[in-house]
Tab-separated table of C-alpha atoms in Angstrom:
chain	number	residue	atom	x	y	z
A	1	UNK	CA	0.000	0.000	0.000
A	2	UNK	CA	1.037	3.863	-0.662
A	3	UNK	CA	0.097	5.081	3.257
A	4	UNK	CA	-0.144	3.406	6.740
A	5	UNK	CA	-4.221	3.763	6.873
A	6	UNK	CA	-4.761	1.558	4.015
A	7	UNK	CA	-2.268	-1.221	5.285
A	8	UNK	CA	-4.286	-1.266	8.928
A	9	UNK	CA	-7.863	-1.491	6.728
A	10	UNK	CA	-6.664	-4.692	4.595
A	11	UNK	CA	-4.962	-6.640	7.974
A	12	UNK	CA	-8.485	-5.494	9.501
A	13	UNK	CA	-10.268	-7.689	6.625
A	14	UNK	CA	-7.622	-10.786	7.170
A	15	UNK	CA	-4.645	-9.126	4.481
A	16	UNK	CA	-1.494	-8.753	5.322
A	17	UNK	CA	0.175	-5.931	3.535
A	18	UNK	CA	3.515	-3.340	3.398
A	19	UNK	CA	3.775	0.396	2.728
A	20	UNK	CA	5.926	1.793	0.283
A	21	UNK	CA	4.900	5.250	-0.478
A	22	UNK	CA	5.815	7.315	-3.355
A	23	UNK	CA	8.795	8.506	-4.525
A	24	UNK	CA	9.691	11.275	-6.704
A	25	UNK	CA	12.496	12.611	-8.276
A	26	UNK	CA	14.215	15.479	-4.943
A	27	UNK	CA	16.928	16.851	-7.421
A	28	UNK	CA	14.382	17.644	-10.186
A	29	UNK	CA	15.385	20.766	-12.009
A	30	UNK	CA	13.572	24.089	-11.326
A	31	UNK	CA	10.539	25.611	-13.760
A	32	UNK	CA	10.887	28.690	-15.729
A	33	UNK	CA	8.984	30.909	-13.767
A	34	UNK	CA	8.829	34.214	-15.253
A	35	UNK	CA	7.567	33.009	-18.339
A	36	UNK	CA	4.815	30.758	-15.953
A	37	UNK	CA	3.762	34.459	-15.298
A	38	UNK	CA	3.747	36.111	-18.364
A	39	UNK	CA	1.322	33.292	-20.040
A	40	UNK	CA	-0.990	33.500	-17.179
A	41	UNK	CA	-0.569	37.030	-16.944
A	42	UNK	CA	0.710	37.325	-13.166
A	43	UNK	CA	2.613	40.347	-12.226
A	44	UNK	CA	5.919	40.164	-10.308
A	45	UNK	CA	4.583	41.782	-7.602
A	46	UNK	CA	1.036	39.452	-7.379
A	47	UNK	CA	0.382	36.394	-5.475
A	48	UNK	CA	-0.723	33.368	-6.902
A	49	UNK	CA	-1.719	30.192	-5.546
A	50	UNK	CA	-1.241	26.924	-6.973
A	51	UNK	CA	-3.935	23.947	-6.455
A	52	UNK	CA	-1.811	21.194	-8.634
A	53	UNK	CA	-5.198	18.947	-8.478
A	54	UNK	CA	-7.802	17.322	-10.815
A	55	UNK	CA	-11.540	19.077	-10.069
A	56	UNK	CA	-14.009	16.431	-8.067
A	57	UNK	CA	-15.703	17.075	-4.812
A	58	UNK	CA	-12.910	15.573	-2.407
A	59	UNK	CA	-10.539	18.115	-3.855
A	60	UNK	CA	-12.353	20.951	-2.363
A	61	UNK	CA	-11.946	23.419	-4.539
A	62	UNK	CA	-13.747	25.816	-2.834
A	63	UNK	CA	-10.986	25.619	0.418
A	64	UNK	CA	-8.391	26.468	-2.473
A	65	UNK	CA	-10.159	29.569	-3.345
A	66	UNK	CA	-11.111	30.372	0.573
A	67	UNK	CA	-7.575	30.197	1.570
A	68	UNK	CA	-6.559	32.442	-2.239
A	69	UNK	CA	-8.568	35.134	-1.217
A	70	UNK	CA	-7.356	34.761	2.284
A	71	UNK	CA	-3.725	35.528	1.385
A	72	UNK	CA	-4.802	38.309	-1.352
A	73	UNK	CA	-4.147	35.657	-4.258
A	74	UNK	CA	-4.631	35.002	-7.439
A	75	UNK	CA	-6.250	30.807	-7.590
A	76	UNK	CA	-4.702	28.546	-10.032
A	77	UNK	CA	-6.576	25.179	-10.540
A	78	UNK	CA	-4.344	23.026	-12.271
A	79	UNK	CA	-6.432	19.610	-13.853
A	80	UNK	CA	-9.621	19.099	-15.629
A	81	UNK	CA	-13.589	18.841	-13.622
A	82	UNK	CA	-13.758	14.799	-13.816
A	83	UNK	CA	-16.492	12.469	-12.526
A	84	UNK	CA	-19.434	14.722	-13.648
A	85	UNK	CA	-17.967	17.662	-11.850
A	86	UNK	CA	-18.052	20.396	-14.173
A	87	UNK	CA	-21.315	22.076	-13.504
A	88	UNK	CA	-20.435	22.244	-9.619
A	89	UNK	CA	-17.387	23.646	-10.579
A	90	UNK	CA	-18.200	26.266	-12.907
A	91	UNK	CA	-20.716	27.557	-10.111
A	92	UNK	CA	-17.811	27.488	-7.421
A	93	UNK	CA	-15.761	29.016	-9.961
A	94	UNK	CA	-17.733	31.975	-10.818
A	95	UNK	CA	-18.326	32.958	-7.227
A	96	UNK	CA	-15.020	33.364	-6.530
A	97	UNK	CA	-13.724	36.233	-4.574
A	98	UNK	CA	-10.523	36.290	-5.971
A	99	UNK	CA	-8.862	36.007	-9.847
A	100	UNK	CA	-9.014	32.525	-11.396
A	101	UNK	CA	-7.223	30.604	-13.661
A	102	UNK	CA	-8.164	26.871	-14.613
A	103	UNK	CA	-5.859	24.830	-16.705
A	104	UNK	CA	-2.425	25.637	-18.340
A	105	UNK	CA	-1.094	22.479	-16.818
A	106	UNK	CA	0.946	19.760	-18.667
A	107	UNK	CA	-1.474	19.170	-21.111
A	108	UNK	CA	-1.852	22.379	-22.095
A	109	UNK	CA	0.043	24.679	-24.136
A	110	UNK	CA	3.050	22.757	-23.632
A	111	UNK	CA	3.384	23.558	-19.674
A	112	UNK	CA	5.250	21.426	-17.242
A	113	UNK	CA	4.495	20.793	-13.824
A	114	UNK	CA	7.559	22.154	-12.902
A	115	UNK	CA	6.406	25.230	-14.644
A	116	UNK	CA	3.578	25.685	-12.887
A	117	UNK	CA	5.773	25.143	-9.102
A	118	UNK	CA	8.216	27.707	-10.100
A	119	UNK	CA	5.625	30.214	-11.142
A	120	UNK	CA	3.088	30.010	-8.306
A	121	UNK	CA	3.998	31.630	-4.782
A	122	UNK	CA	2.524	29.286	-2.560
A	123	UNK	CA	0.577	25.635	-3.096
A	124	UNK	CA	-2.315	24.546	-1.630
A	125	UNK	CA	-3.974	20.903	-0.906
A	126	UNK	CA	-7.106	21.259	0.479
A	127	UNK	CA	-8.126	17.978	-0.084
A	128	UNK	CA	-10.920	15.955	2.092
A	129	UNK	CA	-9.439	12.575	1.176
A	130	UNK	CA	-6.607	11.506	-0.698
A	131	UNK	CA	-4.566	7.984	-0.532
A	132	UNK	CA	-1.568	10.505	-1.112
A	133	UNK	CA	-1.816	13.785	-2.129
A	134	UNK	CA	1.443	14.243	-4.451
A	135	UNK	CA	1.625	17.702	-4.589
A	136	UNK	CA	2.413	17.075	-0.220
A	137	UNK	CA	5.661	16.011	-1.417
A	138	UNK	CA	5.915	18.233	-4.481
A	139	UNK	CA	6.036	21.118	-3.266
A	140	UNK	CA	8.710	20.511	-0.575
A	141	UNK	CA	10.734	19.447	-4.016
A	142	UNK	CA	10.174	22.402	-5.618
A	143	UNK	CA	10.219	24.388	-2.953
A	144	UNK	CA	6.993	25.928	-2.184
A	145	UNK	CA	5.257	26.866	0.942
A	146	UNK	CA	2.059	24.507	1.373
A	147	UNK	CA	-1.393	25.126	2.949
A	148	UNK	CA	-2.720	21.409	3.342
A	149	UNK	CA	-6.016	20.190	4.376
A	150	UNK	CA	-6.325	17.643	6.872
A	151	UNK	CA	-7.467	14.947	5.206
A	152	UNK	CA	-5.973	10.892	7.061
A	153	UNK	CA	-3.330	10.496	5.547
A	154	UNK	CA	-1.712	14.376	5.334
A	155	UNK	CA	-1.075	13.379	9.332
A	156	UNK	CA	0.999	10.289	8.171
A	157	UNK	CA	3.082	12.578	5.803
A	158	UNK	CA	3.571	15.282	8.435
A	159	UNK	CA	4.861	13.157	10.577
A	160	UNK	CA	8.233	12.439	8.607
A	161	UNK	CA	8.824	16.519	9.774
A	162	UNK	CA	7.726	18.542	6.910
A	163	UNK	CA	6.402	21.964	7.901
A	164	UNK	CA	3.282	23.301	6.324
A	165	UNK	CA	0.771	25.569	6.888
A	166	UNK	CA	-3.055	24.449	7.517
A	167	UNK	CA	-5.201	25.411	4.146
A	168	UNK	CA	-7.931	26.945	6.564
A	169	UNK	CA	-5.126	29.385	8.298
A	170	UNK	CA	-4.489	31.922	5.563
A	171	UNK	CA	-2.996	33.982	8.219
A	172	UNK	CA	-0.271	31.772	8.723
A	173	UNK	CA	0.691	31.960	5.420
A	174	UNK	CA	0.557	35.205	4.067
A	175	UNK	CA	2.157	36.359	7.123
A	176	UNK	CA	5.178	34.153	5.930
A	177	UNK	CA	4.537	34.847	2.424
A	178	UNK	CA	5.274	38.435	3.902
A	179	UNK	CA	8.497	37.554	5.417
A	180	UNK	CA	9.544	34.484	3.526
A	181	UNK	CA	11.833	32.238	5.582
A	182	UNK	CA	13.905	30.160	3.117
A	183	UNK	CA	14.741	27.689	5.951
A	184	UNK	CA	11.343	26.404	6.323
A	185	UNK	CA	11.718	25.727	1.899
A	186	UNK	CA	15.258	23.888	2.779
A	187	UNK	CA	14.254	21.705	5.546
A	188	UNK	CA	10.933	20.697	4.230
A	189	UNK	CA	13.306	19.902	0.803
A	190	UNK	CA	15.610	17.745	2.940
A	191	UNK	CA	12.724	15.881	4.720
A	192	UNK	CA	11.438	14.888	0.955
A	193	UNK	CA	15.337	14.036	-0.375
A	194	UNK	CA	15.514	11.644	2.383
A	195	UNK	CA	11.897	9.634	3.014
A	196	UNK	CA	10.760	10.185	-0.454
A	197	UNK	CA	13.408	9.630	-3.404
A	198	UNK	CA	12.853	7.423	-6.027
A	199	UNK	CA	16.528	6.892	-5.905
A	200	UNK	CA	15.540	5.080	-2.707
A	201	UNK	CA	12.831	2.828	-4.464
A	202	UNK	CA	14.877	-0.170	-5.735
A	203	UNK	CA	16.597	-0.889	-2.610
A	204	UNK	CA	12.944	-0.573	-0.693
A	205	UNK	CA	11.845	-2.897	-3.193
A	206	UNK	CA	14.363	-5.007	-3.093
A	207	UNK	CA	14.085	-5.451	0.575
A	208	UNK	CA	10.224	-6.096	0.710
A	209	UNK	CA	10.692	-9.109	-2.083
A	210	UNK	CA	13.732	-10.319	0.471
């Protein structure tokens, strides 16, 4: 299994199991940001949040644009409405209290998700429920401060020592966005180098077949 949670629920129903979350790659190179900007039409001096999701009701879209407008951003939703969401999220959408931009992710125009990282000031995960929640890890690679929801298995992740702020405390974070502390960026970095490499992945593998 990916997380802890889902390991406990299959031994509850007579399965025995092992967790190997996901790895990504920690030295992955950085996004072009000011041209991220330009496309979307972001000025240097404007905030913009980053929601690196798909659009369906556990994402909780509408927590990405509470905690936007909370830290006088600009909401970028990343992936596509799936599931039948659209309609739902076109009304969430257009009530918005703050800019929006949907799409321009890696399927669009050409964009990388790196791209998208380097050109947004902050990232948000509001989620509800995930069975990881990439973008956790992510944005510690790429070095961007993260408001997370507290959905199971966030609390799992947290635990390895990453430092984020909750998605339903803008305060938090636009006070550091206002005083940006590039420690916070470099440890959270380090936590992700050394829990979640895929370097690490065929030796973890390795050892589980063993």
């Amino acid at each position: 299994t990916i997380n802890e949670l889902s390991r406990r629920q299959l031994a509850d129903r007579g399965i025995g199991a092992s967790v190997v979350m996901n790895t990504f790659d920690t030295n992955a190179p950085a996004g072009d940001r000011e041209t991220t900007r330009r496309k979307l039409g972001i000025s240097a001096n404007q905030r913009l949040l980053l929601q690196p999701t798909r659009a369906i009701a556990r994402k909780n879209v509408a927590g990405g644009l509470a905690l936007a407008a909370g830290i006088g951003a600009s909401y970028w939703l990343l992936g596509p409405a799936e599931d039948g969401y659209g309609p739902e999220l076109e009304r969430i959408l257009a009530a918005a209290a703050t800019p929006v931009i949907h799409g321009h992710g890696p399927d669009d125009a050409g964009a990388e998700v790196r791209d998208a990282y380097a050109g947004c000031d902050a990232v948000t995960l509001p989620s509800l429920w995930e069975g990881f929640g990439n973008p956790a890890i992510e944005s510690a690679v790429h070095r961007r401060p993260l408001g997370i929801g507290p959905y199971p298995v966030a609390a799992e992740l947290r635990a390895f020592g990453f430092r984020w702020f909750g998605s339903d405390d803008p305060g938090a974070l636009s006070a550091w966005l206002d005083a940006p502390d590039p420690g916070l960026l470099a440890h959270n970095h380090e936590v992700a180098r050394r829990h979640f490499s895929v370097a690490e992945l065929p030796d973890r593998l390795a050892r589980l077949f063993a």
